[in-house]
Amino acid sequence: MYAIDHKDLGTPPSPETSRVTLEVDGAVVTVPAGTSVMRAAALAGARIPKLCATDVLKAFGSCRLCLIEIEGRKGFPASCTTEVAEGMKVRTRSERLDGLRRSVVELYVSDHPLDCDTCPANGHCELQNAAAELGVTHSPYAPGATQRGAPQDGSNPYFAFDPDLCIVCSRCVRACDEVQGTFALTIEGRGFASRVSASQHEPFVQSECVSCGACVEACPTAALSEKSLAILGQPTRSTTTTCAYCGVGCSLEAETRDDAVVRMVPNRAGRANQGHACVKGRFAYGYATHEDRVRTPLIRERITDDWREATWDEAIEHTAREFRRLQQTCGKHSIGGITSSRCTNEETYLVQKLVRAGFGNNNVDTCARVCHSPTGYGLKHTLGESAGTQEFASVMKADVIMVIGANPTEGHPVFASQLKRRLRQGAKLIIADPRVIGLVRAPHVEAHHHLQLQPGTNVALVNAMAHVVVTEGLTKADYVASRCEADSFAKWAAFISQPQNSPEATEAITGVPASEVRAAARTYAAGPNSAIYYGLGVTEHSQGTTMVMGIANLAMATGNLGREGVGVSPLRGQNNVQGACDMGSFPHEFTGYRHVSDEATRRLFEGAWGVTLEAEPGLRIPNMFEAALDGSFRGLYVQGEDLAQSDPNTQHVTAALRAMECVVVQDLFLNETARFAHVFLPGSSFLEKDGTFTNAERRISRVRKVMEPLAGLADWEVTARLANALGYEMSYSHPSEIMDEIARLTPTFHGVTYAKLDRLGSIQWPCNEKAPEGTPTMHVGQFVRGKGKFYLTAYVPTSERASRRYPLVLTTGRVLTQYNVGAQTRRTANVVWYAEDRLEIHPHDAEVRGIADGDWVGVTSRAGGTVLRATVTDRVAHGVVYTTFHFPESGANLVTTENSDWATNCPEYKVTAVQVVRLDHPDAWRGRHRMQRAVPEPAA
Ligand code: SF4
Ligand code: SF4
Ligand code: SF4
Ligand code: FES
């Protein structure tokens, strides 16, 4: 019996309607109507040779290798493009068919000789396999010489294109169109002269290609192949793991040879990515073995001293001694810890456990403080759960998609590809963003409404949309009556109907024409399935929590929660920011978002951990900094977070770090925070450990060890050792035991085990007795809190406003090829695409300042100043400037202020009033303004 290869099934039918029964080589098979004969044959155990078909691309019918015979029909139709019919009798093998197929392969081989011994795809090439199967060793036809000797394109740092090996099957072109949605490739020319071309016949690296690798994955030969294959050889082992970059959480196959990663291949069974990846997860993993990795613990007395190497025992003992000393002399609240959204759930859980049980206080916080803490607060209060409501696949059932303050093609690229697929099927798109992001106009995609609001006016905009919904009678009255609190809805409806919330009244605030807001609100309300996806452009504001509540209000009022195709979905930034929040990283919550003041929960943890726990929340990150500056907070354990680069108002942060007596940094590299550290504990990359990440869909996925930790210990082992050195026993032999403990103590994780994760591939929490295999869609039937609660969301302008001194508004974001503070991606070939942070400035604002594209500019705010180069573009509106924060040299956070969200202290990164001036002498200017690097770079 032939084992079905997922690549051999032909295009799946969609949508499934009735069933059809047919015979394939005498075997009876029943399949959904619309199924291709190729797929039906594979299901019946018959393998049909093919070259241009795959199971993820639409049938194309170009190679003519998959020919079949159908009883009662003339000719030899292609099985990939022929649909099944009731009673059909198909023959897949016959001498005639094999002869025809042989001719086809011989024709290919005339243009692509079987010089397989020297080819990197030897043994893995579909043409080689087809030739072997049909007994073709050479071609009787004259060589199709036009392709031979054509120049290779090695411009992309990760993959190469060799036209000599191309059989012009068009799979790459279709993968770029259908899977990635970039439309970067075409087939140009005819016959033997036809060839694949990127954009307007440009080298790949200069073309529109975003280096996602979908074409490489689709190529049946080595025409498009990873450069690493030619260097390292074919992999011998494959380990399924999860990308450690963004919150999409793509499942990847780490393919290795002799413990070296040869390539990362997107896992077709991955529910979050469905066989796709982006340039970061697919190719930018080289940082894990970069020479900058620190492999030995380091210690120093003062931050101006040189580091000295230490053993693990010495470094752990030293840290424990220092922390004990600080607690004895300055009190038990004088130290705390920061968990990492890049580390696993198990590691994050251990750090908060170390702080609560080992340090004996609640001074634990996480980098989610500075990104999605308003999401947790806002959704918990309105809907009852601090997480997104949908799985990514839900977008394929949305009729209207609203993207607010997010840039999916840059920040969440694999989800963006899925979203674009839905848009190409006809869904409507509303974008609310101060910039003209890529989705506003992309190949075959155009936003119906781009609400280009002024930074900081989100709440006024969402209120105006809700005003239209309520005053024009567009609410879903039945839904609201049955699912939401009547009182809170009535109060909210009265509030939102007030004239000051109308689009006409808010137009002067947001800058968005009232007619556009009205049209967008009507589109969203009409749905029938309307889904909201949002990002840090919603949360990183002084009213971040208010805006999250405003979004939830709008979705509830229009009945857009609790089923597929709708919902409120935060696009989480880092790979495990959801998990870090779930695992009790905030100072006021245990795992599963249960408040530390809750007696029963505290008793549960006290019983399990064998300690007495504090009922008062501990310090948040900004409070830790304040306390450090006033002398009451003396020591900090920071796992996998670069506070000195990622937190706002760098001067303030570094002053606080410098004021502490014992800063312990655990990371892969000596990062900016390590400049202020007394102990450096080498971290482990995602390739070096077991564990789980939880993505933006609440999907828990396994991270599996691919290689041994370069420094000898995984991060969870370091935390456990530190706890033991402090006298609080932690003994786990494997992260699965930590997950078992999490599951015992957390109702939404009760049903999670590594065995179940291995069986199902991934699980979306809640996973417990009520939902043993997880919960793809939340709030079905009723909200987690019971009745949905509407909150009043009065717009309060931020105090950070443009003025005569600082007339422009700076907002921040990220680019596809770099990731957060850049520590990982800056150490990969991704710098080919983006090697410095740039300041985007509107042509008008540039002209009045005499700034030309590429000029050095100085940016000042009331917090500080920085220097970077300008990109003059109308992607930003007049009066708005924009930059990324991937490079410490430019340090965007030197200018951001300590303004923050009223409820969660999430910094207001997205609004900083600035002045921008052209610089002839950037170094001299740097010296005159308060800049980073007050502490000299220490020797490692
Ligand atoms: S590059 Fe590969 S996938 Fe693209 S047409 Fe050539 S052989 Fe087919
Ligand atoms: S790497 Fe991705 S974007 Fe680039 S050509 Fe291939 S499929 Fe298209
Ligand atoms: S989309 Fe995100 S999770 Fe997926 S490969 Fe890219 S960076 Fe990794
Ligand atoms: S696989 Fe059917 S025509 Fe190529």
PDB file of C-alpha atoms and ligand atoms in Angstrom, residues 159 172 175-176 180 182 184-185 204 208-216, ligand 2:
ATOM      1  CA  PHE A 159      18.782  30.883  -1.203  1.00  0.00           C
ATOM      2  CA  CYS A 172       7.489  28.973  -7.326  1.00  0.00           C
ATOM      3  CA  ALA A 175       3.626  29.764  -4.219  1.00  0.00           C
ATOM      4  CA  CYS A 176       4.627  33.419  -4.203  1.00  0.00           C
ATOM      5  CA  GLN A 180       2.810  34.340   0.339  1.00  0.00           C
ATOM      6  CA  THR A 182       3.667  38.946  -2.757  1.00  0.00           C
ATOM      7  CA  ALA A 184       7.131  38.825  -6.943  1.00  0.00           C
ATOM      8  CA  LEU A 185       7.771  36.169  -9.604  1.00  0.00           C
ATOM      9  CA  PHE A 204      16.075  38.446  -5.992  1.00  0.00           C
ATOM     10  CA  GLU A 208       9.836  42.756  -4.324  1.00  0.00           C
ATOM     11  CA  CYS A 209      10.681  39.332  -2.867  1.00  0.00           C
ATOM     12  CA  VAL A 210      10.377  39.305   0.928  1.00  0.00           C
ATOM     13  CA  SER A 211      12.445  36.155   1.267  1.00  0.00           C
ATOM     14  CA  CYS A 212       9.736  34.030   2.833  1.00  0.00           C
ATOM     15  CA  GLY A 213      11.074  30.865   1.187  1.00  0.00           C
ATOM     16  CA  ALA A 214       7.692  29.637  -0.099  1.00  0.00           C
ATOM     17  CA  CYS A 215       9.086  29.365  -3.619  1.00  0.00           C
ATOM     18  CA  VAL A 216      12.088  27.417  -2.367  1.00  0.00           C
TER      19      VAL A 216
HETATM   20  S1  SF4 B   2      10.934  34.001  -1.249  1.00  0.00           S
HETATM   21 FE1  SF4 B   2       8.741  34.352  -0.951  1.00  0.00          FE
HETATM   22  S2  SF4 B   2       8.420  36.466  -1.624  1.00  0.00           S
HETATM   23 FE2  SF4 B   2      10.389  35.814  -2.437  1.00  0.00          FE
HETATM   24  S3  SF4 B   2       9.941  35.085  -4.484  1.00  0.00           S
HETATM   25 FE3  SF4 B   2       9.923  33.315  -3.100  1.00  0.00          FE
HETATM   26  S4  SF4 B   2       7.770  33.100  -2.498  1.00  0.00           S
HETATM   27 FE4  SF4 B   2       8.000  35.146  -3.385  1.00  0.00          FE
END
